[in-house]
Short mmCIF file of C-alpha atoms in Angstrom, two decimals:
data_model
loop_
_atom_site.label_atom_id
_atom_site.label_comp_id
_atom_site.label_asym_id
_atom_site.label_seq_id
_atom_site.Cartn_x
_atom_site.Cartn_y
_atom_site.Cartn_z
CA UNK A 25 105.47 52.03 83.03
CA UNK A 26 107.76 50.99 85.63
CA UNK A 27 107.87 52.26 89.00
CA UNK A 28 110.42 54.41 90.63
CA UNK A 29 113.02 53.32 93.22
CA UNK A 30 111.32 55.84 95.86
CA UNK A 31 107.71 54.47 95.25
CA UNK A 32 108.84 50.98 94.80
CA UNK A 33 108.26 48.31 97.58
CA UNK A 34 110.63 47.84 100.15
CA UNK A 35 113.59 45.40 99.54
CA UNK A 36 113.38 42.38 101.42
CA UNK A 37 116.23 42.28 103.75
CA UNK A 38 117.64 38.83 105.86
CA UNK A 39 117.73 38.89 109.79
CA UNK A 40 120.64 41.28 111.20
CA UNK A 41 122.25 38.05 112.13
CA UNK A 42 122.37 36.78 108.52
CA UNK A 43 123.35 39.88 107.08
CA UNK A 44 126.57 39.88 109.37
CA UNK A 45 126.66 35.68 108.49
CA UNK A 46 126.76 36.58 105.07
CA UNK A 47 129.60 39.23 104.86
CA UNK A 48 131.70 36.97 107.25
CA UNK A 49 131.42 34.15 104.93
CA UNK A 50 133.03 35.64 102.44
CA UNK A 51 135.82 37.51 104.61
CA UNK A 52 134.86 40.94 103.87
CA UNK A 53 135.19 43.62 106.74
CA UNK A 54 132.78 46.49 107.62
CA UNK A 55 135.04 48.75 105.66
CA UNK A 56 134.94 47.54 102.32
CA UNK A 57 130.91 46.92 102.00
CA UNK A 58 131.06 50.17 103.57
CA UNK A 59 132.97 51.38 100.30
CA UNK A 60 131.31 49.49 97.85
CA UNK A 61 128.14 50.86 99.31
CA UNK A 62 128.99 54.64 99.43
CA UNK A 63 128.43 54.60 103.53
CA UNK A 64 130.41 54.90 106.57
CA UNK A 65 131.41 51.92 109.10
CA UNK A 66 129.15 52.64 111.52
CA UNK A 67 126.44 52.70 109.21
CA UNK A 68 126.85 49.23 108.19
CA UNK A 69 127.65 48.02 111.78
CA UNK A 70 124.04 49.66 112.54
CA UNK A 71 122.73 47.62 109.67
CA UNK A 72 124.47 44.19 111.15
CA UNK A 73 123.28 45.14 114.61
CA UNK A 74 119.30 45.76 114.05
CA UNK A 75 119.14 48.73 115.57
CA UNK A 76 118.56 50.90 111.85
CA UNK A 77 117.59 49.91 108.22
CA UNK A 78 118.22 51.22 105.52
CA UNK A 79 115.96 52.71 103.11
CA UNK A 80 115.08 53.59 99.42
CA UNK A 81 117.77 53.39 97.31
CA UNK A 82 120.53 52.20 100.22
CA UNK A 83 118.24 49.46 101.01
CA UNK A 84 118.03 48.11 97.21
CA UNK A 85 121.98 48.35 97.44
CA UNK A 86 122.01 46.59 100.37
CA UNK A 87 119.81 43.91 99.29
CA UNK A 88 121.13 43.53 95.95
CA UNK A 89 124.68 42.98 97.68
CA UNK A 90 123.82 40.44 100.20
CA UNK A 91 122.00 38.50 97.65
CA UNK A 92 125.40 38.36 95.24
CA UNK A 93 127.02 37.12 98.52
CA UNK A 94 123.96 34.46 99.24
CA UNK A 95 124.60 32.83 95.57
CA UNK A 96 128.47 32.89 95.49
CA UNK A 97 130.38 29.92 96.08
CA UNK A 98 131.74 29.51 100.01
CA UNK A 99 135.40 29.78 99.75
CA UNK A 100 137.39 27.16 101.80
CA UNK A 101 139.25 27.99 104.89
CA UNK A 102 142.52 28.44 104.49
CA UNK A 103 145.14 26.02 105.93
CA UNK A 104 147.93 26.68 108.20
CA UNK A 105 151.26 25.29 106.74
CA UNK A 106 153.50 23.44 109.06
CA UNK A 107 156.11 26.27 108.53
CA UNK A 108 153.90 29.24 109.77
CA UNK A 109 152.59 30.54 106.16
CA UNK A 110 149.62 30.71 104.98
CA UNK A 111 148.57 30.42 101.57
CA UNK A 112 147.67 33.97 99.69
CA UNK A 113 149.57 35.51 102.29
CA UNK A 114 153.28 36.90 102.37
CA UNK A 115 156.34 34.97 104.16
CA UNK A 116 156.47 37.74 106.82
CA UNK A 117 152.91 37.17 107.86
CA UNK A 118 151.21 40.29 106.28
CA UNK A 119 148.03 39.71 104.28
CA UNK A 120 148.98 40.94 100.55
CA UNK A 121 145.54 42.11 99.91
CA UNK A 122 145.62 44.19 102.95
CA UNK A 123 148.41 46.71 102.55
CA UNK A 124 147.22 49.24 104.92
CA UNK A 125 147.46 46.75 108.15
CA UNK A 126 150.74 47.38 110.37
CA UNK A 127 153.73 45.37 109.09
CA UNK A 128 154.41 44.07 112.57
CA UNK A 129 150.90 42.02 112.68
CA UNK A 130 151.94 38.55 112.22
CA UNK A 131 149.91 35.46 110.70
CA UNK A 132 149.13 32.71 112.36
CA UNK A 133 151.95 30.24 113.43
CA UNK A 134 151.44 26.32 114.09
CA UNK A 135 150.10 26.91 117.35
CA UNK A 136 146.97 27.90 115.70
CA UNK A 137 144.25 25.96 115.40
CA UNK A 138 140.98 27.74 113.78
CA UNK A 139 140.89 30.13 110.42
CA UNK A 140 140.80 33.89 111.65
CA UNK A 141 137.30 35.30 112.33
CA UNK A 142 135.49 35.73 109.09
CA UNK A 143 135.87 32.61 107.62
CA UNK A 144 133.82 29.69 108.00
CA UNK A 145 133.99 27.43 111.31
CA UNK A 146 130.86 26.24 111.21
CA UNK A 147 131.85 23.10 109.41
CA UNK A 148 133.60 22.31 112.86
CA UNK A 149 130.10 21.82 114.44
CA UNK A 150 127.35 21.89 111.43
CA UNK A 151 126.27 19.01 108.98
CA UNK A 152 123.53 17.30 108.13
CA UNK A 153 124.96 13.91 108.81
CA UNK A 154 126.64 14.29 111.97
CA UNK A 155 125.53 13.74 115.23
CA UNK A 156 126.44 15.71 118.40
CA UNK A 157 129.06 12.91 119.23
CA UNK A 158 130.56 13.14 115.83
CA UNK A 159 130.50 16.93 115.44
CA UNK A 160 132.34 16.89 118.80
CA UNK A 161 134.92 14.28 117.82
CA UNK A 162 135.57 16.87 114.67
CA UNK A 163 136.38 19.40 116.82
CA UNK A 164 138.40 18.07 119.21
CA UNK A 165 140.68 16.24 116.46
CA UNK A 166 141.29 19.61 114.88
CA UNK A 167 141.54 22.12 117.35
CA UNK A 168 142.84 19.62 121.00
CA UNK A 169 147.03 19.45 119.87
CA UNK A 170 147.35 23.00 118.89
CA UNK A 171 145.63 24.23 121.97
CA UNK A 172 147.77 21.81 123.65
CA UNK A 173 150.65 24.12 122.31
CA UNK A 174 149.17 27.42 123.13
CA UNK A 175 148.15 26.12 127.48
CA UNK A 176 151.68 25.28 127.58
CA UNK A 177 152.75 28.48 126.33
CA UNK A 178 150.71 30.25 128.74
CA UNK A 179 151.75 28.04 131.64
CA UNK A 180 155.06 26.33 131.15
CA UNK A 181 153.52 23.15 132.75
CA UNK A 182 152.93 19.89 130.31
CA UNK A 183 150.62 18.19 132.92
CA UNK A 184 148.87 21.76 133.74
CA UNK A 185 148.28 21.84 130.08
CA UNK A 186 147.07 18.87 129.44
CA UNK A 187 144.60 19.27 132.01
CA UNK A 188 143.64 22.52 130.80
CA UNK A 189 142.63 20.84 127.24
CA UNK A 190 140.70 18.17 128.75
CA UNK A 191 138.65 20.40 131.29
CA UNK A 192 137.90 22.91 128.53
CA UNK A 193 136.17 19.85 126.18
CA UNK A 194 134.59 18.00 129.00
CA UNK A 195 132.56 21.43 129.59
CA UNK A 196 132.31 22.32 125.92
CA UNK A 197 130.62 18.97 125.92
CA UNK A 198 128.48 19.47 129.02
CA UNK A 199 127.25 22.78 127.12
CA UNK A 200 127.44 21.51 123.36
CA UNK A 201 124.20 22.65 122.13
CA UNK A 202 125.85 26.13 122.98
CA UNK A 203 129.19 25.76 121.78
CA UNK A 204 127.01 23.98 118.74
CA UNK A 205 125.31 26.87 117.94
CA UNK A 206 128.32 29.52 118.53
CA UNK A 207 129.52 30.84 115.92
CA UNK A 208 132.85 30.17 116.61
CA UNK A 209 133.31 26.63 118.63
CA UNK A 210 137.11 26.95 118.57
CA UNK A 211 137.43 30.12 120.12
CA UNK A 212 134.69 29.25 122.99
CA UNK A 213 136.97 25.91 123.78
CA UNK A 214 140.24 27.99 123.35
CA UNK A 215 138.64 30.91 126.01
CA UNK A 216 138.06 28.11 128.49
CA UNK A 217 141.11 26.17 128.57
CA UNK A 218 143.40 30.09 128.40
CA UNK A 219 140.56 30.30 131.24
CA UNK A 220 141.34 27.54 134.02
CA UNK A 221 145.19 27.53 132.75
CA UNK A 222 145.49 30.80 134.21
CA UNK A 223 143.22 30.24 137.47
CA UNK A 224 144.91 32.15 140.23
CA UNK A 225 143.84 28.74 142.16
CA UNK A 226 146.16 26.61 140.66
CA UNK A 227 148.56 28.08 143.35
CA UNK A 228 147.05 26.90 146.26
CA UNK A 229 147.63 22.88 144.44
CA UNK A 230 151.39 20.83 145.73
CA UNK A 231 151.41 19.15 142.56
CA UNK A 232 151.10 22.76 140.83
CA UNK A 233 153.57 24.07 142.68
CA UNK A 234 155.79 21.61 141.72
CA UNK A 235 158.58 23.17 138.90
CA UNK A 236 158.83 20.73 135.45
CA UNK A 237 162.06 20.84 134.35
CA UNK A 238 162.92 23.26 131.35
CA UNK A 239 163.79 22.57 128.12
CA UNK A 240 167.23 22.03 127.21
CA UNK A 241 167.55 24.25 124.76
CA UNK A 242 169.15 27.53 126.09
CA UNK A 243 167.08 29.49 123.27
CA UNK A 244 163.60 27.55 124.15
CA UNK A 245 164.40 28.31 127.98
CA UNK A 246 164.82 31.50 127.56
CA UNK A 247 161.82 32.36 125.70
CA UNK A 248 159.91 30.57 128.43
CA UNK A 249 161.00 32.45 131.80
CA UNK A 250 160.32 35.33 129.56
CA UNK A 251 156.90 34.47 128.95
CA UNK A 252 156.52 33.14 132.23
CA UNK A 253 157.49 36.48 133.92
CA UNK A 254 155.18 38.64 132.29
CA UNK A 255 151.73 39.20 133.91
CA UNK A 256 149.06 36.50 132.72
CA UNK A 257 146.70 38.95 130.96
CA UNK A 258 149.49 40.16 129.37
CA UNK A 259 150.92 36.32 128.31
CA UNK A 260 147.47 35.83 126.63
CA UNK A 261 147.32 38.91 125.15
CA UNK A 262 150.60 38.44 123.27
CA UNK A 263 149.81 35.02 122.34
CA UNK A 264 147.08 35.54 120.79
CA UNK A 265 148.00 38.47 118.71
CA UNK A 266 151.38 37.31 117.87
CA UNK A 267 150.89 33.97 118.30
CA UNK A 268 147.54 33.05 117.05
CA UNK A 269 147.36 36.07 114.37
CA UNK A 270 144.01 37.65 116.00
CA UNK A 271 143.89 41.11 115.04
CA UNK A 272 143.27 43.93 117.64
CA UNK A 273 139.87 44.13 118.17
CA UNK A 274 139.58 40.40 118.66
CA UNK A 275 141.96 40.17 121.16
CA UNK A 276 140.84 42.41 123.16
CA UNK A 277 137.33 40.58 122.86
CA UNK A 278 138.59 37.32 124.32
CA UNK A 279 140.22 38.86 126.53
CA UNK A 280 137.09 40.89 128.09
CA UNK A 281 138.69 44.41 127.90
CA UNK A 282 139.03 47.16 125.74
CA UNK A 283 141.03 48.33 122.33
CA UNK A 284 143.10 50.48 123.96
CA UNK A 285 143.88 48.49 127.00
CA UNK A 286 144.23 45.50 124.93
CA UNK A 287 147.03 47.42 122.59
CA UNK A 288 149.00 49.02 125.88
CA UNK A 289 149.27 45.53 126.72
CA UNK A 290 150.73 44.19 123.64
CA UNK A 291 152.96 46.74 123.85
CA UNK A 292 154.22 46.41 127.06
CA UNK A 293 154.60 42.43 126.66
CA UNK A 294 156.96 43.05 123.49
CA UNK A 295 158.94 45.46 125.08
CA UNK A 296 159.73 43.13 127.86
CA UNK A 297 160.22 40.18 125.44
CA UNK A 298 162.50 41.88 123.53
CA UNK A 299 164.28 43.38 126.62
CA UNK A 300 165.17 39.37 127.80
CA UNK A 301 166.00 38.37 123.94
CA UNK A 302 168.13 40.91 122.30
CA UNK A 303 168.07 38.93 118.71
CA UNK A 304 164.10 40.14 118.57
CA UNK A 305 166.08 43.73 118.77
CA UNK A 306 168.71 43.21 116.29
CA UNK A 307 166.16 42.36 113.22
CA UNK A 308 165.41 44.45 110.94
CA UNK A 309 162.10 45.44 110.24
CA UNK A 310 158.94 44.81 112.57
CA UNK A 311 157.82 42.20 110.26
CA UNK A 312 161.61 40.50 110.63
CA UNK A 313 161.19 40.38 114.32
CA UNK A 314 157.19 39.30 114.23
CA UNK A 315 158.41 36.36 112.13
CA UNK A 316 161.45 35.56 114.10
CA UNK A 317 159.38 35.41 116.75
CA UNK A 318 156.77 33.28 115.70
CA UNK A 319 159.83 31.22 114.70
CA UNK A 320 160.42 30.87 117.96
CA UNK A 321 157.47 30.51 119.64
CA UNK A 322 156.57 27.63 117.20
CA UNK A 323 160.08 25.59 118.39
CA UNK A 324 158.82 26.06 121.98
CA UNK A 325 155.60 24.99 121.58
CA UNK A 326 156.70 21.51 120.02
CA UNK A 327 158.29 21.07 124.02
CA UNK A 328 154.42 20.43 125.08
CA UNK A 329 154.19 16.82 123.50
CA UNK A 330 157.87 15.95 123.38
CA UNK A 331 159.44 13.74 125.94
CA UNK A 332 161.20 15.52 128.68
CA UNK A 333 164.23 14.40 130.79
CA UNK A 334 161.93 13.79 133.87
CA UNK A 335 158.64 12.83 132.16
CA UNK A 336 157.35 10.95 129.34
CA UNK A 337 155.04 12.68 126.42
CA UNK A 338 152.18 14.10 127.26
CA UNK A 339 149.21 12.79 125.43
CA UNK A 340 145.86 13.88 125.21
CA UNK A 341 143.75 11.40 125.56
CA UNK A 342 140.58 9.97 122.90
CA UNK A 343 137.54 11.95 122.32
CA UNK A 344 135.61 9.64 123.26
CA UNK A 345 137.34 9.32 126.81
CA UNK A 346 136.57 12.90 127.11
CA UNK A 347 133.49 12.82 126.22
CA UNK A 348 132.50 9.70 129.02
CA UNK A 349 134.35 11.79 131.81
CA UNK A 350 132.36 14.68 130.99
CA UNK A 351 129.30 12.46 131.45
CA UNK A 352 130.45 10.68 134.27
CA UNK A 353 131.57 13.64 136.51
CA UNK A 354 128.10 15.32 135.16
CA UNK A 355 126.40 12.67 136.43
CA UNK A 356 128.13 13.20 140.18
CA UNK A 357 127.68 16.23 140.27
CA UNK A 358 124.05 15.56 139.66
CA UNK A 359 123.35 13.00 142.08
CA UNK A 360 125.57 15.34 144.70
CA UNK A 361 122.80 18.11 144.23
CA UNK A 362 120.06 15.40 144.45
CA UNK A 363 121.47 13.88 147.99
CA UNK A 364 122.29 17.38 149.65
CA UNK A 365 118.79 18.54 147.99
CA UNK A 366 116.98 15.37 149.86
CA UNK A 367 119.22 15.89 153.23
CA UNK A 368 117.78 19.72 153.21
CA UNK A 369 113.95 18.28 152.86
CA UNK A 370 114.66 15.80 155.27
CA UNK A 371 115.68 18.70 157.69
CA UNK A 372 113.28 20.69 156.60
CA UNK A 373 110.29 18.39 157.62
CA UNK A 374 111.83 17.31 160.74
CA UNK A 375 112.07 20.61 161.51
CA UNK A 376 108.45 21.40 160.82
CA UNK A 377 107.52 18.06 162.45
CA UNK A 378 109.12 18.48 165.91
CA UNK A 379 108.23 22.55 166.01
CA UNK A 380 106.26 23.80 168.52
CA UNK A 381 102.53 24.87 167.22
CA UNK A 382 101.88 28.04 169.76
CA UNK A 383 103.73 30.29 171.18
CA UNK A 384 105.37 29.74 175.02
CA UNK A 385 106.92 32.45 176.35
CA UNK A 386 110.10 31.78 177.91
CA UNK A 387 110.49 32.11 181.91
CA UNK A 388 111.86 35.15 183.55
CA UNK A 389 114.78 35.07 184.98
CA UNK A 390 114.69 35.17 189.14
CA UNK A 391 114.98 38.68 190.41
CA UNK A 392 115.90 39.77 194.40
CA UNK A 393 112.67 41.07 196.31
CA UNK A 394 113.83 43.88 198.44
CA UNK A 395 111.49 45.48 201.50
CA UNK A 396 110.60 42.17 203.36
CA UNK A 397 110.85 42.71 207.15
CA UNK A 398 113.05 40.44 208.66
CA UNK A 399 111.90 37.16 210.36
CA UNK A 400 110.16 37.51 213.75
CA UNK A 401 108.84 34.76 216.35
CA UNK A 402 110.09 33.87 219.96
CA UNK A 403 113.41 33.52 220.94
CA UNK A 404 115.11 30.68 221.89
CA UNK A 405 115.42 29.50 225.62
CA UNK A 406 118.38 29.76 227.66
CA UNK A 407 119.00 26.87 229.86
CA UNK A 408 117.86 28.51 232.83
CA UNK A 409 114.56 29.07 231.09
CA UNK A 410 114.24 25.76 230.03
CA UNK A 411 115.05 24.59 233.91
CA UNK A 412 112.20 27.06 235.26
CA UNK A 413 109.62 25.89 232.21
CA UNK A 414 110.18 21.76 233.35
CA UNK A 415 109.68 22.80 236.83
CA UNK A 416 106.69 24.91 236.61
CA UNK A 417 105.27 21.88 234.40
CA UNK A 418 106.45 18.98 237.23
CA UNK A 419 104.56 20.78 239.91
CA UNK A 420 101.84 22.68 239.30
CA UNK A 421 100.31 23.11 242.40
CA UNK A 422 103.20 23.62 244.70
CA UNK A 423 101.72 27.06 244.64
CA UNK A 424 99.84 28.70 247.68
CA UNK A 425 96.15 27.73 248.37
CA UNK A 426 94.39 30.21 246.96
CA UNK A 427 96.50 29.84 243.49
CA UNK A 428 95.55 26.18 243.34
CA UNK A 429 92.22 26.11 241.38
CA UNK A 430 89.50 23.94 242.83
CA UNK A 431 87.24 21.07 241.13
CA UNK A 432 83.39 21.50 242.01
#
């Protein structure tokens, strides 16, 4: 006789983290295991986060599912075709198996440079036979010229750009068993380089502050004052919701605020855009003017490598370049800490060295003593007093007789 679901052992269920690993890998959202399970959203994001589990019959479900997942074959990331499209998706950039999303969310153009969350990156940083050097040289082949794209975007500076790139993998590589580990290594690179290419610092630098010429192109320069002029939360924000193809609550992520904020910025960024190009305007549809947009942003982005009237191309230079400036400037900065560590002993024990070992109290200050009498004593001679003294001492017994005094 078999036994009953409600008196049956307990499921075995993975870690939280796996559970979430597992429904990522196979690009399904909260919403539909939600559905296929018969429970809400929240439910399953409980689930995912560890702080419920389910029971009884739920938790067979739920088992049962993630185990189908664990034995299906990983589907391959998609890849971005030069043109914009992607494939299994429509040409205006709306996902056909999603018909419920907003037809003005675009797909990702070709300044992206990871599959959207959900897939699987960790073939970026993961595999058996690569080492750390390797797994880093991966990354920064595939992910380095289209971030190249987007810090130029953001800052309508080649060299600013550049350096951006090259700053963000020198400290991905400072911190790669971190970045190793994340579960996204593209985005953590991509936060860091959006990061220092919109430092507030930069304007304090001359060679910052020095304009680059703009492109030639009256359609190109346009787009780029207009991106220019807008706030820099609200340049990121657009590009990486138009531009990259993040969705909503993504975006806001990387950018460290919340939905809502995140979506009154969107909107105010394509109202100005549109506002400075009045062809964005004219289309059609929402999903005409998201791809005519992309469009354009993908023309301007190609400005970041090509040769300008003033400059030559910007290159990025090898990983492996990276990768020994990362360890050489590590290395100063190391030995710095070591010499200003050893200068503070050094103080320190001259310091205890040269102290004094008790306690002197300092002197007090002078003060005026008042109530001293004055200075008394005889008074000087006259000259007629000094006269009478030297002739009473000359003769002394001038005197009468019985003054003089007599020896016996």
């Amino acid at each position: 006789m078999t036994q009953s679901t409600e008196t049956a052992p307990a499921a075995r269920l993975p870690s939280p983290k796996e559970r979430r690993r597992l429904r990522e890998a196979r690009s399904l959202t909260q919403e539909q295991l939600a559905a296929a399970l018969g429970v809400t959203r929240e439910t399953i994001k409980a689930w995912e986060s560890g702080r419920v589990n389910p029971k009884r019959r739920k938790r067979a479900a739920y088992a049962k599912l993630l185990a189908s997942l664990k034995d299906e074959p990983t589907p391959a990331p998609q890849a971005t075709v030069p043109g914009g499209d992607v494939p299994g998706r429509s040409p205006q950039g709306v996902e056909r198996n999603h018909p419920e999303r907003d037809n003005a969310v675009p797909e990702r153009s070709t300044t992206e440079e990871t599959p959207r969350r959900g897939t699987d990156p960790d073939a970026l940083a993961k595999g058996p036979a690569l080492t750390p050097a390797q797994a880093f040289d991966a990354l920064y082949a595939h992910s380095a010229p289209a971030l190249l794209s987007q810090a130029y975007l953001l800052t309508g500076n080649r060299r600013l750009a550049r350096e951006s790139v090259e700053y963000a993998f020198r400290l991905a590589w400072q911190r790669w068993p971190a970045v190793a580990t994340d579960r996204d290594p593209p985005s953590w690179v991509r936060a860091a380089a959006y990061e220092y290419a919109l430092s507030p610092w930069h304007r304090l630098r001359r060679a910052r502050n020095r304009p680059e010429r703009p492109p030639t192109d009256r359609d190109r320069r346009v787009l780029l004052q207009a991106l220019l002029d807008l706030p820099p939360i609200h340049r990121r924000t657009l590009l990486l919701y138009d531009g990259l193809g993040l969705d909503l609550p993504d975006t806001a992520a990387e950018t460290e605020a919340s939905t809502r904020a995140a979506a009154n910025r969107l909107l105010n960024a394509r109202a100005a855009i549109t506002k400075r190009l009045p062809e964005l305007a004219d289309a059609g549809t929402p999903a005409e003017q998201t791809a005519l947009f992309q469009e354009r942003l993908s023309k301007l982005a190609e400005c970041a490598t090509a040769p300008a009237a003033n400059a030559p191309a910007v290159k990025l230079p090898p990983a492996g370049a990276v990768r020994t400036g990362s360890e050489r400037k590590t290395r100063f900065w190391t030995r710095a800490a070591l010499f200003f560590t050893a200068m503070i002993v050094s103080a320190t024990g001259f310091t205890l060295v040269t102290a004094p070992t008790r306690y002197e109290p300092p002197r007090a200050p002078g003060e005026p003593v008042g109530g001293v009498p004055v200075r008394g004593g005889p008074q000087p001679l006259t000259p007629e007093d000094e006269e009478l003294r030297d002739m009473l001492h000359s003769a002394p017994i001038t005197g009468p007789a019985r003054l003089v005094p007599q020896t016996r």
